[in-house]
């Protein structure tokens, strides 16, 4: 093996000098100015930047209302509460997701029921969701894994058959489309996250989009202690009545100004994410030992992450070793996700067990997230391709 070919893991020269992260936020001078303007004004929170951001966001996804929250996790909690989930209720969800998707059900006293994913798309399998229905099922909560729209048509059909609420966790899917319609306009409730690795960021932040005014009202109360009116509506009176239970899950004006400014570049960022995913697809489609990230006809992928799948039966190394080898090459790969039902808390408290979602568990063993963010240069992309080539060639020997 030549010196250039020797793995960095084995003391060879890494493909790049500095670590390339799997995600990185992009904050422009215009974003900074938007925040500074709020800092110089009178309203740091409860002010006009919040509804401005909400309105612009609702327009971008094609929903009637958007309600801002202090994080994607708070948005999920708000959505689950607005859907009326409570003790004794079951909510069917995907195991291949971030913990918050299922934790929001527990936060409301409900029980998450994990239905398996489709082996190809890695999204909630509608047939598995249907098989998991019981008289206690109150809602279905799918996610759009990596930004690939799940089969909402089929999941809607299951939900309609039982009059269930559909809550989409679209933390990965801002800008994704099904049949030309954006995610965020299609279900009762859709939640988003503005964590720094997401399509737009507010540092921490989230949003719920809805079309029904009553749901929007419930969400606004929930994020503000269950109080009937928001601060700006109370200016002529001291009185505030708590009419339901709630929290302080408000997004500040500082965060909202950043979000509104970030939203202006969403389309350009989606395009760059698509370009990078396209390069990966070209580079890896014919490569033995790996399978490219799934796509679905008739949908637009938002490419939050790029999940490369290892064909373990063609490789002599496991995912962990390949992960370490790529990290040694200074490629900041990651893994999304350890299935939720395999976390110790879930196994201990809910009695979930390995083997109950075989497709999600098999997918997890072979998933590797490659760096993907709009600020990546073409040279960064080429480094990822070179490193994957180098490591997989070795892993096949
Ligand atoms: C699928 C999914 N749901 C929910 C969340 C929670 O969002 P946040 O980090 O904004 O609380 C995240 C992200 O972090 C996520 O990836």
Tab-separated table of C-alpha atoms and ligand atoms in Angstrom:
chain	number	residue	atom	x	y	z
A	1	UNK	CA	0.000	0.000	0.000
A	2	UNK	CA	1.434	3.442	-0.941
A	3	UNK	CA	1.918	6.084	1.742
A	4	UNK	CA	-1.012	8.118	0.404
A	5	UNK	CA	-3.172	5.002	0.552
A	6	UNK	CA	-2.313	4.063	4.154
A	7	UNK	CA	-5.243	4.825	6.431
A	8	UNK	CA	-4.795	7.680	8.882
A	9	UNK	CA	-6.153	5.187	11.421
A	10	UNK	CA	-2.957	3.195	10.799
A	11	UNK	CA	-0.600	6.159	10.841
A	12	UNK	CA	-0.993	7.234	7.194
A	13	UNK	CA	-1.568	10.797	6.037
A	14	UNK	CA	-5.200	11.923	6.514
A	15	UNK	CA	-7.175	13.027	3.453
A	16	UNK	CA	-7.452	16.513	4.965
A	17	UNK	CA	-5.584	18.501	7.570
A	18	UNK	CA	-8.541	19.794	9.574
A	19	UNK	CA	-11.726	18.114	10.721
A	20	UNK	CA	-14.734	18.759	8.472
A	21	UNK	CA	-17.853	18.781	10.695
A	22	UNK	CA	-21.031	17.005	9.562
A	23	UNK	CA	-22.999	20.239	9.901
A	24	UNK	CA	-22.159	23.896	10.386
A	25	UNK	CA	-24.414	26.967	10.708
A	26	UNK	CA	-24.045	29.888	8.345
A	27	UNK	CA	-24.549	33.324	9.923
A	28	UNK	CA	-24.193	36.328	7.621
A	29	UNK	CA	-23.572	39.996	8.307
A	30	UNK	CA	-27.269	40.633	7.506
A	31	UNK	CA	-28.252	38.108	10.213
A	32	UNK	CA	-26.011	39.878	12.724
A	33	UNK	CA	-27.454	43.281	11.812
A	34	UNK	CA	-31.009	41.969	12.239
A	35	UNK	CA	-30.166	40.784	15.760
A	36	UNK	CA	-28.353	44.009	16.655
A	37	UNK	CA	-31.417	46.013	15.626
A	38	UNK	CA	-33.535	44.069	18.125
A	39	UNK	CA	-30.900	44.514	20.837
A	40	UNK	CA	-31.077	48.291	20.322
A	41	UNK	CA	-34.884	48.319	20.501
A	42	UNK	CA	-37.469	48.036	23.297
A	43	UNK	CA	-38.669	44.476	22.799
A	44	UNK	CA	-36.220	41.700	23.523
A	45	UNK	CA	-39.098	39.264	23.898
A	46	UNK	CA	-42.904	39.343	23.399
A	47	UNK	CA	-42.332	41.955	20.699
A	48	UNK	CA	-43.063	42.385	16.996
A	49	UNK	CA	-40.193	40.258	15.621
A	50	UNK	CA	-41.931	37.067	16.771
A	51	UNK	CA	-45.157	37.422	14.716
A	52	UNK	CA	-43.092	38.693	11.780
A	53	UNK	CA	-41.016	35.525	11.804
A	54	UNK	CA	-44.126	33.384	12.327
A	55	UNK	CA	-45.957	34.947	9.412
A	56	UNK	CA	-43.021	34.645	7.035
A	57	UNK	CA	-42.460	31.035	8.085
A	58	UNK	CA	-46.136	30.130	7.566
A	59	UNK	CA	-45.934	31.602	4.054
A	60	UNK	CA	-42.757	29.689	3.230
A	61	UNK	CA	-44.314	26.314	4.107
A	62	UNK	CA	-47.825	27.161	2.905
A	63	UNK	CA	-49.563	26.874	6.292
A	64	UNK	CA	-52.207	29.234	7.706
A	65	UNK	CA	-50.490	29.687	11.073
A	66	UNK	CA	-47.036	29.255	12.535
A	67	UNK	CA	-46.382	29.420	16.283
A	68	UNK	CA	-42.784	29.902	17.429
A	69	UNK	CA	-41.301	27.921	20.323
A	70	UNK	CA	-38.028	28.078	22.228
A	71	UNK	CA	-36.774	24.800	20.679
A	72	UNK	CA	-37.864	21.986	18.398
A	73	UNK	CA	-38.349	19.903	21.537
A	74	UNK	CA	-40.690	22.528	23.042
A	75	UNK	CA	-42.519	22.688	19.686
A	76	UNK	CA	-43.083	18.924	19.828
A	77	UNK	CA	-44.301	19.173	23.426
A	78	UNK	CA	-46.679	21.952	22.389
A	79	UNK	CA	-47.949	19.962	19.407
A	80	UNK	CA	-48.562	16.854	21.510
A	81	UNK	CA	-50.401	18.935	24.134
A	82	UNK	CA	-52.453	20.753	21.466
A	83	UNK	CA	-53.416	17.347	20.041
A	84	UNK	CA	-54.852	16.560	23.474
A	85	UNK	CA	-52.521	13.672	24.229
A	86	UNK	CA	-52.791	12.602	27.849
A	87	UNK	CA	-52.495	9.634	30.207
A	88	UNK	CA	-53.686	6.398	28.628
A	89	UNK	CA	-53.210	7.620	25.057
A	90	UNK	CA	-50.928	5.827	22.642
A	91	UNK	CA	-49.079	7.596	19.862
A	92	UNK	CA	-47.511	5.613	17.039
A	93	UNK	CA	-44.094	6.872	16.023
A	94	UNK	CA	-40.876	5.888	14.256
A	95	UNK	CA	-37.982	4.412	16.230
A	96	UNK	CA	-35.406	5.873	13.811
A	97	UNK	CA	-35.452	9.428	15.078
A	98	UNK	CA	-34.065	11.796	17.661
A	99	UNK	CA	-35.341	11.138	21.191
A	100	UNK	CA	-37.428	14.313	21.305
A	101	UNK	CA	-39.958	12.858	18.810
A	102	UNK	CA	-40.960	10.207	21.344
A	103	UNK	CA	-40.202	12.136	24.541
A	104	UNK	CA	-42.931	14.691	23.742
A	105	UNK	CA	-45.497	11.896	24.049
A	106	UNK	CA	-44.135	10.949	27.476
A	107	UNK	CA	-44.130	14.640	28.481
A	108	UNK	CA	-47.920	14.639	28.032
A	109	UNK	CA	-48.388	11.365	29.936
A	110	UNK	CA	-48.957	9.345	26.756
A	111	UNK	CA	-47.221	6.185	25.583
A	112	UNK	CA	-45.038	6.074	22.471
A	113	UNK	CA	-45.651	2.963	20.377
A	114	UNK	CA	-42.791	2.231	17.992
A	115	UNK	CA	-43.833	0.921	14.580
A	116	UNK	CA	-41.028	-0.175	12.287
A	117	UNK	CA	-39.597	1.789	9.367
A	118	UNK	CA	-39.683	0.947	5.687
A	119	UNK	CA	-36.398	-0.816	4.840
A	120	UNK	CA	-35.727	1.382	1.832
A	121	UNK	CA	-36.908	4.887	2.817
A	122	UNK	CA	-36.105	4.518	6.564
A	123	UNK	CA	-39.353	6.370	7.297
A	124	UNK	CA	-42.323	5.077	9.301
A	125	UNK	CA	-43.861	2.164	7.386
A	126	UNK	CA	-47.605	2.909	6.978
A	127	UNK	CA	-48.446	-0.818	7.134
A	128	UNK	CA	-46.528	-1.166	10.413
A	129	UNK	CA	-48.316	1.936	11.738
A	130	UNK	CA	-51.662	0.414	10.826
A	131	UNK	CA	-50.744	-2.871	12.516
A	132	UNK	CA	-49.857	-0.954	15.709
A	133	UNK	CA	-53.314	0.662	16.052
A	134	UNK	CA	-55.253	-0.103	19.226
A	135	UNK	CA	-58.411	1.422	20.713
A	136	UNK	CA	-56.100	3.693	22.733
A	137	UNK	CA	-54.284	5.151	19.696
A	138	UNK	CA	-54.766	8.916	19.665
A	139	UNK	CA	-52.227	10.145	17.125
A	140	UNK	CA	-49.507	9.195	14.662
A	141	UNK	CA	-46.208	11.057	14.772
A	142	UNK	CA	-43.965	10.296	11.778
A	143	UNK	CA	-40.681	12.017	11.001
A	144	UNK	CA	-39.111	12.749	7.638
A	145	UNK	CA	-35.792	11.018	8.192
A	146	UNK	CA	-32.831	12.981	6.798
A	147	UNK	CA	-35.311	15.283	5.009
A	148	UNK	CA	-36.905	12.611	2.810
A	149	UNK	CA	-40.688	13.064	2.968
A	150	UNK	CA	-42.397	10.092	4.564
A	151	UNK	CA	-45.430	8.509	2.911
A	152	UNK	CA	-47.888	11.038	4.316
A	153	UNK	CA	-50.598	9.979	1.834
A	154	UNK	CA	-50.686	6.425	3.223
A	155	UNK	CA	-50.236	7.587	6.840
A	156	UNK	CA	-53.079	10.095	6.391
A	157	UNK	CA	-55.289	7.240	5.182
A	158	UNK	CA	-54.490	5.239	8.339
A	159	UNK	CA	-55.119	8.311	10.528
A	160	UNK	CA	-58.396	9.171	8.771
A	161	UNK	CA	-59.728	5.631	9.228
A	162	UNK	CA	-59.655	6.204	13.025
A	163	UNK	CA	-60.024	9.972	13.245
A	164	UNK	CA	-56.492	10.283	14.628
A	165	UNK	CA	-54.399	13.436	14.828
A	166	UNK	CA	-51.319	13.527	12.614
A	167	UNK	CA	-48.275	15.313	14.031
A	168	UNK	CA	-45.291	15.464	11.675
A	169	UNK	CA	-41.851	15.961	13.153
A	170	UNK	CA	-40.299	17.947	10.302
A	171	UNK	CA	-37.091	18.895	12.138
A	172	UNK	CA	-35.191	17.487	9.127
A	173	UNK	CA	-37.579	18.629	6.458
A	174	UNK	CA	-37.859	22.404	6.128
A	175	UNK	CA	-38.345	22.986	2.397
A	176	UNK	CA	-39.178	19.351	1.587
A	177	UNK	CA	-42.153	18.809	-0.710
A	178	UNK	CA	-44.665	16.141	-1.614
A	179	UNK	CA	-46.343	16.580	-5.001
A	180	UNK	CA	-45.217	20.221	-5.100
A	181	UNK	CA	-46.639	21.015	-1.646
A	182	UNK	CA	-44.312	21.860	1.188
A	183	UNK	CA	-44.124	19.850	4.373
A	184	UNK	CA	-45.775	21.978	7.044
A	185	UNK	CA	-49.056	22.459	5.226
A	186	UNK	CA	-50.252	18.868	5.010
A	187	UNK	CA	-51.137	17.586	8.504
A	188	UNK	CA	-52.922	18.798	11.631
A	189	UNK	CA	-49.639	19.830	13.261
A	190	UNK	CA	-46.075	19.987	11.918
A	191	UNK	CA	-43.036	20.829	14.018
A	192	UNK	CA	-39.646	22.255	13.014
A	193	UNK	CA	-36.307	22.836	14.758
A	194	UNK	CA	-33.867	25.712	14.364
A	195	UNK	CA	-30.915	24.020	16.037
A	196	UNK	CA	-27.640	25.206	14.418
A	197	UNK	CA	-27.248	22.148	12.167
A	198	UNK	CA	-30.728	22.595	10.677
A	199	UNK	CA	-31.729	24.402	7.451
A	200	UNK	CA	-32.120	27.709	9.256
A	201	UNK	CA	-31.052	28.471	12.787
A	202	UNK	CA	-32.035	30.731	15.657
A	203	UNK	CA	-29.417	29.231	17.986
A	204	UNK	CA	-32.173	27.323	19.747
A	205	UNK	CA	-35.721	27.525	18.460
A	206	UNK	CA	-38.651	25.728	16.911
A	207	UNK	CA	-41.987	26.235	15.180
A	208	UNK	CA	-45.325	24.474	14.878
A	209	UNK	CA	-47.426	25.035	11.754
A	210	UNK	CA	-51.173	24.402	11.633
A	211	UNK	CA	-54.170	25.313	9.488
A	212	UNK	CA	-56.842	25.264	12.222
A	213	UNK	CA	-57.220	28.498	14.259
A	214	UNK	CA	-58.189	26.570	17.416
A	215	UNK	CA	-54.930	24.602	17.324
A	216	UNK	CA	-52.929	27.804	16.837
A	217	UNK	CA	-54.632	29.294	19.889
A	218	UNK	CA	-53.882	26.229	22.009
A	219	UNK	CA	-50.241	26.333	20.944
A	220	UNK	CA	-49.915	30.039	21.827
A	221	UNK	CA	-51.359	29.445	25.285
A	222	UNK	CA	-49.231	26.397	25.921
A	223	UNK	CA	-46.015	28.299	25.223
A	224	UNK	CA	-47.091	31.089	27.571
A	225	UNK	CA	-48.075	29.403	30.873
A	226	UNK	CA	-51.603	28.659	29.658
A	227	UNK	CA	-52.447	32.370	29.900
A	228	UNK	CA	-55.348	33.526	27.744
A	229	UNK	CA	-53.684	36.610	26.255
A	230	UNK	CA	-50.146	37.382	25.192
A	231	UNK	CA	-48.236	40.321	26.706
A	232	UNK	CA	-48.767	42.672	23.765
A	233	UNK	CA	-52.532	42.041	23.909
A	234	UNK	CA	-52.594	42.892	27.619
A	235	UNK	CA	-51.158	46.359	27.411
A	236	UNK	CA	-54.350	48.077	28.553
A	237	UNK	CA	-54.904	45.767	31.524
A	238	UNK	CA	-52.959	44.128	34.344
A	239	UNK	CA	-55.054	41.010	34.302
A	240	UNK	CA	-53.887	37.652	33.028
A	241	UNK	CA	-55.931	34.491	33.417
A	242	UNK	CA	-54.348	31.080	33.282
A	243	UNK	CA	-56.967	28.958	31.554
A	244	UNK	CA	-54.962	25.828	30.712
A	245	UNK	CA	-51.638	24.335	31.773
A	246	UNK	CA	-48.538	25.666	30.050
A	247	UNK	CA	-44.886	26.602	30.181
A	248	UNK	CA	-42.584	29.427	29.187
A	249	UNK	CA	-41.667	28.051	25.775
A	250	UNK	CA	-41.586	31.480	24.069
A	251	UNK	CA	-39.041	32.326	21.390
A	252	UNK	CA	-37.490	35.748	22.018
A	253	UNK	CA	-37.388	38.640	19.547
A	254	UNK	CA	-33.615	38.215	19.381
A	255	UNK	CA	-34.016	34.649	18.132
A	256	UNK	CA	-36.947	35.546	15.882
A	257	UNK	CA	-35.018	38.324	14.128
A	258	UNK	CA	-32.229	35.856	13.396
A	259	UNK	CA	-34.744	33.299	12.121
A	260	UNK	CA	-36.477	35.783	9.826
A	261	UNK	CA	-33.158	36.864	8.354
A	262	UNK	CA	-32.029	33.245	7.914
A	263	UNK	CA	-35.302	32.329	6.216
A	264	UNK	CA	-34.480	34.700	3.342
A	265	UNK	CA	-31.706	32.394	2.169
A	266	UNK	CA	-33.572	29.128	2.592
A	267	UNK	CA	-33.998	28.470	-1.135
A	268	UNK	CA	-30.324	29.023	-1.945
A	269	UNK	CA	-29.336	26.752	0.919
A	270	UNK	CA	-31.717	24.004	-0.139
A	271	UNK	CA	-30.234	24.189	-3.629
A	272	UNK	CA	-26.675	23.857	-2.322
A	273	UNK	CA	-27.688	20.919	-0.120
A	274	UNK	CA	-29.234	19.276	-3.211
A	275	UNK	CA	-26.045	19.851	-5.213
A	276	UNK	CA	-23.856	18.249	-2.550
A	277	UNK	CA	-26.200	15.268	-2.193
A	278	UNK	CA	-26.104	14.941	-6.011
A	279	UNK	CA	-22.279	14.788	-5.950
A	280	UNK	CA	-22.386	12.087	-3.286
A	281	UNK	CA	-24.937	10.189	-5.308
A	282	UNK	CA	-22.737	10.304	-8.433
A	283	UNK	CA	-19.665	9.250	-6.477
A	284	UNK	CA	-21.228	6.390	-4.534
A	285	UNK	CA	-24.024	4.994	-6.737
A	286	UNK	CA	-21.741	2.449	-8.386
A	287	UNK	CA	-19.325	1.915	-5.494
A	288	UNK	CA	-19.317	-1.632	-4.090
A	289	UNK	CA	-19.751	-1.787	-0.330
A	290	UNK	CA	-22.130	1.168	0.042
A	291	UNK	CA	-25.639	2.222	-0.953
A	292	UNK	CA	-26.601	5.836	-1.578
A	293	UNK	CA	-29.207	7.670	0.516
A	294	UNK	CA	-32.778	6.822	-0.493
A	295	UNK	CA	-34.973	9.235	-2.454
A	296	UNK	CA	-38.672	9.029	-3.390
A	297	UNK	CA	-40.263	9.990	-6.738
A	298	UNK	CA	-42.725	12.874	-6.574
A	299	UNK	CA	-41.022	14.406	-3.540
A	300	UNK	CA	-38.366	17.007	-2.894
A	301	UNK	CA	-35.767	15.921	-0.368
A	302	UNK	CA	-34.589	18.637	2.049
A	303	UNK	CA	-31.205	16.917	2.611
A	304	UNK	CA	-30.782	17.806	6.271
A	305	UNK	CA	-28.258	14.959	6.443
A	306	UNK	CA	-26.771	12.460	3.996
A	307	UNK	CA	-27.191	8.930	5.359
A	308	UNK	CA	-24.779	6.625	3.512
A	309	UNK	CA	-25.626	2.958	4.009
A	310	UNK	CA	-22.844	0.389	4.365
A	311	UNK	CA	-23.427	-2.968	2.682
A	312	UNK	CA	-22.020	-4.898	5.595
A	313	UNK	CA	-22.128	-8.259	3.807
A	314	UNK	CA	-19.634	-6.875	1.246
A	315	UNK	CA	-17.306	-5.440	3.917
A	316	UNK	CA	-14.835	-7.009	6.315
A	317	UNK	CA	-15.132	-4.158	8.806
A	318	UNK	CA	-18.089	-3.057	10.897
A	319	UNK	CA	-19.640	0.418	10.998
A	320	UNK	CA	-17.759	1.419	14.141
A	321	UNK	CA	-14.344	0.715	12.589
A	322	UNK	CA	-15.299	2.501	9.363
A	323	UNK	CA	-16.581	5.439	11.440
A	324	UNK	CA	-13.238	5.629	13.317
A	325	UNK	CA	-11.273	5.327	10.065
A	326	UNK	CA	-13.182	8.238	8.491
A	327	UNK	CA	-12.812	10.366	11.621
A	328	UNK	CA	-9.052	9.705	11.477
A	329	UNK	CA	-9.128	11.045	7.896
A	330	UNK	CA	-10.643	14.230	9.436
A	331	UNK	CA	-14.094	13.622	7.992
A	332	UNK	CA	-16.631	14.413	10.710
A	333	UNK	CA	-19.003	11.531	10.113
A	334	UNK	CA	-21.797	10.861	12.569
A	335	UNK	CA	-24.556	8.288	13.149
A	336	UNK	CA	-28.277	9.042	13.112
A	337	UNK	CA	-29.741	7.365	15.165
A	338	UNK	CA	-29.562	4.753	17.880
A	339	UNK	CA	-33.247	3.692	17.606
A	340	UNK	CA	-35.254	5.278	20.414
A	341	UNK	CA	-36.588	1.964	21.761
A	342	UNK	CA	-32.997	0.768	22.368
A	343	UNK	CA	-32.101	3.609	24.748
A	344	UNK	CA	-31.729	2.364	28.350
A	345	UNK	CA	-34.472	4.680	29.618
A	346	UNK	CA	-37.003	3.298	27.149
A	347	UNK	CA	-36.042	-0.313	27.787
A	348	UNK	CA	-36.289	0.166	31.561
A	349	UNK	CA	-39.431	2.331	31.715
A	350	UNK	CA	-41.424	1.149	28.727
A	351	UNK	CA	-40.120	-2.411	28.428
A	352	UNK	CA	-39.017	-1.969	24.831
A	353	UNK	CA	-36.599	-4.651	23.616
A	354	UNK	CA	-34.024	-5.245	20.875
A	355	UNK	CA	-35.653	-7.070	17.973
A	356	UNK	CA	-39.010	-5.305	18.147
A	357	UNK	CA	-38.247	-3.061	15.134
A	358	UNK	CA	-35.953	-5.208	12.962
A	359	UNK	CA	-35.815	-2.872	9.947
A	360	UNK	CA	-34.846	0.157	12.057
A	361	UNK	CA	-32.282	-1.880	13.971
A	362	UNK	CA	-30.712	-3.323	10.799
A	363	UNK	CA	-30.608	0.167	9.252
A	364	UNK	CA	-28.958	1.595	12.359
A	365	UNK	CA	-26.099	-0.952	12.156
A	366	UNK	CA	-25.172	0.251	8.659
A	367	UNK	CA	-25.876	4.001	8.749
A	368	UNK	CA	-23.157	6.613	8.513
A	369	UNK	CA	-23.930	10.331	8.215
A	370	UNK	CA	-21.613	12.219	5.859
A	371	UNK	CA	-20.895	15.957	6.235
A	372	UNK	CA	-23.519	18.073	4.480
A	373	UNK	CA	-24.044	21.795	4.950
A	374	UNK	CA	-24.414	24.676	2.488
A	375	UNK	CA	-21.058	26.252	3.360
A	376	UNK	CA	-19.140	23.167	2.195
A	377	UNK	CA	-16.826	23.976	-0.701
A	378	UNK	CA	-16.434	21.711	-3.716
A	379	UNK	CA	-13.010	20.781	-2.292
A	380	UNK	CA	-14.652	19.726	0.995
A	381	UNK	CA	-17.061	17.510	-0.939
A	382	UNK	CA	-14.150	16.026	-2.899
A	383	UNK	CA	-12.349	15.268	0.382
A	384	UNK	CA	-15.369	13.341	1.678
A	385	UNK	CA	-15.573	11.355	-1.562
A	386	UNK	CA	-11.821	10.616	-1.483
A	387	UNK	CA	-11.932	9.530	2.156
A	388	UNK	CA	-14.951	7.260	1.665
A	389	UNK	CA	-13.243	5.718	-1.379
A	390	UNK	CA	-10.034	5.153	0.554
A	391	UNK	CA	-11.681	3.664	3.635
A	392	UNK	CA	-14.223	1.502	1.815
A	393	UNK	CA	-11.549	0.094	-0.538
A	394	UNK	CA	-9.615	-0.978	2.554
A	395	UNK	CA	-12.739	-2.289	4.292
A	396	UNK	CA	-13.528	-4.529	1.313
A	397	UNK	CA	-10.163	-6.269	1.313
B	1	LIG	C1	-36.038	14.617	14.347
B	1	LIG	C2	-35.811	15.633	15.401
B	1	LIG	N1	-36.820	15.954	16.231
B	1	LIG	C3	-36.679	16.873	17.190
B	1	LIG	C4	-35.496	17.539	17.386
B	1	LIG	C5	-35.368	18.496	18.529
B	1	LIG	O1	-35.123	19.788	18.128
B	1	LIG	P1	-34.350	20.815	19.102
B	1	LIG	O2	-32.917	20.384	19.133
B	1	LIG	O3	-34.541	22.124	18.396
B	1	LIG	O4	-34.997	20.778	20.420
B	1	LIG	C6	-34.424	17.246	16.531
B	1	LIG	C7	-33.136	17.920	16.607
B	1	LIG	O5	-32.344	18.212	17.214
B	1	LIG	C8	-34.576	16.271	15.531
B	1	LIG	O6	-33.565	15.945	14.707
